[in-house]
């Protein structure tokens, strides 16, 4: 179990093809502030048929995009 599982479940239930979340929104979903470890865990999103797209440090946002089911 990953500390980001609540985020991946949220993303899967969202069902939108492409959307953006702020670092604060992600922190609220997972129950802790987002940190640099997110970069290691982002590949887990593929298990939920999403990929992590652009991460903007300036805007403090993360883009998520739906991918074809494997």
mmCIF file of N, CA and C in Angstrom:
data_model
loop_
_atom_site.group_PDB
_atom_site.id
_atom_site.type_symbol
_atom_site.label_atom_id
_atom_site.label_comp_id
_atom_site.label_asym_id
_atom_site.label_seq_id
_atom_site.Cartn_x
_atom_site.Cartn_y
_atom_site.Cartn_z
ATOM 1 N N UNK A 1 0.847 -1.187 0.000
ATOM 2 C CA UNK A 1 0.000 0.000 0.000
ATOM 3 C C UNK A 1 0.887 1.244 0.000
ATOM 4 N N UNK A 2 0.545 2.173 -0.845
ATOM 5 C CA UNK A 2 1.303 3.410 -1.003
ATOM 6 C C UNK A 2 0.625 4.545 -0.246
ATOM 7 N N UNK A 3 1.407 5.506 0.185
ATOM 8 C CA UNK A 3 0.825 6.668 0.849
ATOM 9 C C UNK A 3 -0.021 7.497 -0.122
ATOM 10 N N UNK A 4 0.148 7.269 -1.408
ATOM 11 C CA UNK A 4 -0.629 8.003 -2.410
ATOM 12 C C UNK A 4 -1.850 7.228 -2.915
ATOM 13 N N UNK A 5 -2.131 6.061 -2.345
ATOM 14 C CA UNK A 5 -3.322 5.293 -2.758
ATOM 15 C C UNK A 5 -4.612 6.108 -2.709
ATOM 16 N N UNK A 6 -4.839 6.934 -1.681
ATOM 17 C CA UNK A 6 -6.070 7.744 -1.688
ATOM 18 C C UNK A 6 -6.170 8.664 -2.912
ATOM 19 N N UNK A 7 -5.027 9.175 -3.351
ATOM 20 C CA UNK A 7 -5.007 10.027 -4.545
ATOM 21 C C UNK A 7 -5.338 9.220 -5.788
ATOM 22 N N UNK A 8 -4.714 8.046 -5.932
ATOM 23 C CA UNK A 8 -4.968 7.235 -7.128
ATOM 24 C C UNK A 8 -6.441 6.804 -7.170
ATOM 25 N N UNK A 9 -7.010 6.463 -6.040
ATOM 26 C CA UNK A 9 -8.436 6.104 -6.005
ATOM 27 C C UNK A 9 -9.309 7.294 -6.369
ATOM 28 N N UNK A 10 -8.973 8.471 -5.867
ATOM 29 C CA UNK A 10 -9.708 9.694 -6.197
ATOM 30 C C UNK A 10 -9.663 9.938 -7.702
ATOM 31 N N UNK A 11 -8.484 9.803 -8.276
ATOM 32 C CA UNK A 11 -8.309 10.033 -9.710
ATOM 33 C C UNK A 11 -9.118 9.030 -10.523
ATOM 34 N N UNK A 12 -9.072 7.772 -10.147
ATOM 35 C CA UNK A 12 -9.816 6.741 -10.875
ATOM 36 C C UNK A 12 -11.317 7.010 -10.820
ATOM 37 N N UNK A 13 -11.814 7.422 -9.655
ATOM 38 C CA UNK A 13 -13.244 7.699 -9.504
ATOM 39 C C UNK A 13 -13.655 8.966 -10.237
ATOM 40 N N UNK A 14 -12.703 9.889 -10.442
ATOM 41 C CA UNK A 14 -12.993 11.136 -11.147
ATOM 42 C C UNK A 14 -13.473 10.845 -12.560
ATOM 43 N N UNK A 15 -12.786 9.943 -13.253
ATOM 44 C CA UNK A 15 -13.208 9.513 -14.577
ATOM 45 C C UNK A 15 -12.988 10.502 -15.705
ATOM 46 N N UNK A 16 -12.534 11.706 -15.414
ATOM 47 C CA UNK A 16 -12.295 12.707 -16.439
ATOM 48 C C UNK A 16 -11.043 12.352 -17.239
ATOM 49 N N UNK A 17 -11.046 12.649 -18.529
ATOM 50 C CA UNK A 17 -9.910 12.311 -19.384
ATOM 51 C C UNK A 17 -8.640 13.071 -19.024
ATOM 52 N N UNK A 18 -8.782 14.355 -18.665
ATOM 53 C CA UNK A 18 -7.627 15.191 -18.365
ATOM 54 C C UNK A 18 -8.055 16.251 -17.359
ATOM 55 N N UNK A 19 -7.293 16.390 -16.285
ATOM 56 C CA UNK A 19 -7.625 17.408 -15.290
ATOM 57 C C UNK A 19 -6.394 17.767 -14.485
ATOM 58 N N UNK A 20 -6.511 18.868 -13.735
ATOM 59 C CA UNK A 20 -5.400 19.407 -12.967
ATOM 60 C C UNK A 20 -5.803 19.495 -11.499
ATOM 61 N N UNK A 21 -4.876 19.148 -10.609
ATOM 62 C CA UNK A 21 -5.073 19.324 -9.174
ATOM 63 C C UNK A 21 -3.925 20.169 -8.630
ATOM 64 N N UNK A 22 -4.218 20.984 -7.637
ATOM 65 C CA UNK A 22 -3.161 21.755 -6.991
ATOM 66 C C UNK A 22 -2.460 20.887 -5.950
ATOM 67 N N UNK A 23 -1.269 21.309 -5.570
ATOM 68 C CA UNK A 23 -0.550 20.590 -4.519
ATOM 69 C C UNK A 23 -1.407 20.544 -3.253
ATOM 70 N N UNK A 24 -2.107 21.649 -2.952
ATOM 71 C CA UNK A 24 -2.956 21.707 -1.756
ATOM 72 C C UNK A 24 -4.097 20.698 -1.845
ATOM 73 N N UNK A 25 -4.723 20.583 -3.012
ATOM 74 C CA UNK A 25 -5.811 19.615 -3.187
ATOM 75 C C UNK A 25 -5.294 18.190 -3.002
ATOM 76 N N UNK A 26 -4.123 17.906 -3.555
ATOM 77 C CA UNK A 26 -3.534 16.568 -3.396
ATOM 78 C C UNK A 26 -3.242 16.306 -1.925
ATOM 79 N N UNK A 27 -2.703 17.305 -1.245
ATOM 80 C CA UNK A 27 -2.433 17.173 0.179
ATOM 81 C C UNK A 27 -3.684 16.874 0.982
ATOM 82 N N UNK A 28 -4.785 17.525 0.634
ATOM 83 C CA UNK A 28 -6.070 17.269 1.317
ATOM 84 C C UNK A 28 -6.559 15.851 1.057
ATOM 85 N N UNK A 29 -6.373 15.366 -0.146
ATOM 86 C CA UNK A 29 -6.834 14.020 -0.511
ATOM 87 C C UNK A 29 -6.033 12.946 0.223
ATOM 88 N N UNK A 30 -4.720 13.119 0.287
ATOM 89 C CA UNK A 30 -3.870 12.086 0.917
ATOM 90 C C UNK A 30 -3.662 12.307 2.409
ATOM 91 N N UNK A 31 -4.050 13.473 2.907
ATOM 92 C CA UNK A 31 -3.945 13.740 4.338
ATOM 93 C C UNK A 31 -2.577 14.204 4.799
ATOM 94 N N UNK A 32 -1.758 14.651 3.862
ATOM 95 C CA UNK A 32 -0.435 15.192 4.194
ATOM 96 C C UNK A 32 0.040 16.031 3.013
ATOM 97 N N UNK A 33 0.946 16.969 3.267
ATOM 98 C CA UNK A 33 1.447 17.792 2.158
ATOM 99 C C UNK A 33 2.195 16.942 1.127
ATOM 100 N N UNK A 34 2.065 17.321 -0.122
ATOM 101 C CA UNK A 34 2.809 16.654 -1.187
ATOM 102 C C UNK A 34 4.289 17.019 -1.020
ATOM 103 N N UNK A 35 5.179 16.059 -1.257
ATOM 104 C CA UNK A 35 6.609 16.330 -1.148
ATOM 105 C C UNK A 35 7.351 15.721 -2.330
ATOM 106 N N UNK A 36 8.667 15.834 -2.305
ATOM 107 C CA UNK A 36 9.478 15.356 -3.435
ATOM 108 C C UNK A 36 9.316 13.864 -3.702
ATOM 109 N N UNK A 37 8.890 13.090 -2.708
ATOM 110 C CA UNK A 37 8.710 11.643 -2.921
ATOM 111 C C UNK A 37 7.613 11.355 -3.942
ATOM 112 N N UNK A 38 6.749 12.331 -4.198
ATOM 113 C CA UNK A 38 5.701 12.159 -5.201
ATOM 114 C C UNK A 38 6.306 11.742 -6.536
ATOM 115 N N UNK A 39 7.477 12.256 -6.848
ATOM 116 C CA UNK A 39 8.122 11.927 -8.123
ATOM 117 C C UNK A 39 8.438 10.438 -8.225
ATOM 118 N N UNK A 40 8.748 9.797 -7.111
ATOM 119 C CA UNK A 40 9.011 8.352 -7.119
ATOM 120 C C UNK A 40 7.718 7.558 -7.257
ATOM 121 N N UNK A 41 6.662 8.066 -6.677
ATOM 122 C CA UNK A 41 5.405 7.327 -6.628
ATOM 123 C C UNK A 41 4.490 7.588 -7.825
ATOM 124 N N UNK A 42 4.783 8.599 -8.629
ATOM 125 C CA UNK A 42 3.855 8.988 -9.703
ATOM 126 C C UNK A 42 3.586 7.867 -10.702
ATOM 127 N N UNK A 43 4.529 6.956 -10.900
ATOM 128 C CA UNK A 43 4.312 5.857 -11.856
ATOM 129 C C UNK A 43 3.189 4.925 -11.405
ATOM 130 N N UNK A 44 2.855 4.934 -10.105
ATOM 131 C CA UNK A 44 1.762 4.105 -9.604
ATOM 132 C C UNK A 44 0.426 4.477 -10.240
ATOM 133 N N UNK A 45 0.298 5.716 -10.697
ATOM 134 C CA UNK A 45 -0.965 6.158 -11.292
ATOM 135 C C UNK A 45 -1.333 5.326 -12.517
ATOM 136 N N UNK A 46 -0.340 4.734 -13.185
ATOM 137 C CA UNK A 46 -0.614 3.900 -14.362
ATOM 138 C C UNK A 46 -1.439 2.671 -14.002
ATOM 139 N N UNK A 47 -1.333 2.199 -12.756
ATOM 140 C CA UNK A 47 -2.143 1.063 -12.313
ATOM 141 C C UNK A 47 -3.628 1.414 -12.278
ATOM 142 N N UNK A 48 -3.922 2.705 -12.262
ATOM 143 C CA UNK A 48 -5.304 3.197 -12.221
ATOM 144 C C UNK A 48 -5.702 3.832 -13.552
ATOM 145 N N UNK A 49 -4.911 3.556 -14.586
ATOM 146 C CA UNK A 49 -5.160 4.024 -15.957
ATOM 147 C C UNK A 49 -5.055 5.535 -16.128
ATOM 148 N N UNK A 50 -4.180 6.140 -15.348
ATOM 149 C CA UNK A 50 -3.874 7.559 -15.495
ATOM 150 C C UNK A 50 -2.372 7.725 -15.481
ATOM 151 N N UNK A 51 -1.910 8.787 -16.137
ATOM 152 C CA UNK A 51 -0.505 9.123 -16.034
ATOM 153 C C UNK A 51 -0.385 10.532 -15.487
ATOM 154 N N UNK A 52 0.708 10.757 -14.804
ATOM 155 C CA UNK A 52 0.997 12.095 -14.307
ATOM 156 C C UNK A 52 1.628 12.857 -15.455
ATOM 157 N N UNK A 53 1.010 13.954 -15.816
ATOM 158 C CA UNK A 53 1.524 14.787 -16.900
ATOM 159 C C UNK A 53 2.435 15.863 -16.346
ATOM 160 N N UNK A 54 2.201 17.085 -16.758
ATOM 161 C CA UNK A 54 3.045 18.205 -16.354
ATOM 162 C C UNK A 54 2.887 18.500 -14.866
ATOM 163 N N UNK A 55 4.014 18.659 -14.205
ATOM 164 C CA UNK A 55 4.044 19.120 -12.810
ATOM 165 C C UNK A 55 4.612 20.531 -12.849
ATOM 166 N N UNK A 56 3.800 21.515 -12.447
ATOM 167 C CA UNK A 56 4.230 22.908 -12.467
ATOM 168 C C UNK A 56 4.585 23.357 -11.059
ATOM 169 N N UNK A 57 5.860 23.619 -10.845
ATOM 170 C CA UNK A 57 6.298 24.120 -9.544
ATOM 171 C C UNK A 57 5.832 25.566 -9.357
ATOM 172 N N UNK A 58 5.794 26.317 -10.436
ATOM 173 C CA UNK A 58 5.375 27.724 -10.362
ATOM 174 C C UNK A 58 3.909 27.826 -9.952
ATOM 175 N N UNK A 59 3.048 27.069 -10.628
ATOM 176 C CA UNK A 59 1.613 27.098 -10.326
ATOM 177 C C UNK A 59 1.240 26.156 -9.190
ATOM 178 N N UNK A 60 2.158 25.270 -8.814
ATOM 179 C CA UNK A 60 1.933 24.233 -7.807
ATOM 180 C C UNK A 60 0.728 23.372 -8.184
ATOM 181 N N UNK A 61 0.806 22.834 -9.412
ATOM 182 C CA UNK A 61 -0.258 21.978 -9.931
ATOM 183 C C UNK A 61 0.334 20.722 -10.560
ATOM 184 N N UNK A 62 -0.522 19.710 -10.657
ATOM 185 C CA UNK A 62 -0.160 18.460 -11.327
ATOM 186 C C UNK A 62 -1.272 18.129 -12.309
ATOM 187 N N UNK A 63 -0.901 17.835 -13.553
ATOM 188 C CA UNK A 63 -1.853 17.455 -14.577
ATOM 189 C C UNK A 63 -1.934 15.935 -14.634
ATOM 190 N N UNK A 64 -3.151 15.410 -14.728
ATOM 191 C CA UNK A 64 -3.377 13.974 -14.847
ATOM 192 C C UNK A 64 -4.105 13.706 -16.152
ATOM 193 N N UNK A 65 -3.707 12.637 -16.855
ATOM 194 C CA UNK A 65 -4.312 12.282 -18.131
ATOM 195 C C UNK A 65 -4.656 10.799 -18.140
ATOM 196 N N UNK A 66 -5.858 10.496 -18.614
ATOM 197 C CA UNK A 66 -6.298 9.101 -18.701
ATOM 198 C C UNK A 66 -5.544 8.413 -19.847
ATOM 199 N N UNK A 67 -5.179 7.149 -19.611
ATOM 200 C CA UNK A 67 -4.517 6.350 -20.639
ATOM 201 C C UNK A 67 -5.386 5.109 -20.912
ATOM 202 N N UNK A 68 -5.114 4.476 -22.031
ATOM 203 C CA UNK A 68 -5.859 3.271 -22.396
ATOM 204 C C UNK A 68 -5.624 2.178 -21.354
ATOM 205 N N UNK A 69 -6.663 1.423 -21.046
ATOM 206 C CA UNK A 69 -6.530 0.333 -20.092
ATOM 207 C C UNK A 69 -5.581 -0.712 -20.653
ATOM 208 N N UNK A 70 -4.775 -1.265 -19.755
ATOM 209 C CA UNK A 70 -3.766 -2.247 -20.177
ATOM 210 C C UNK A 70 -4.249 -3.645 -19.955
#
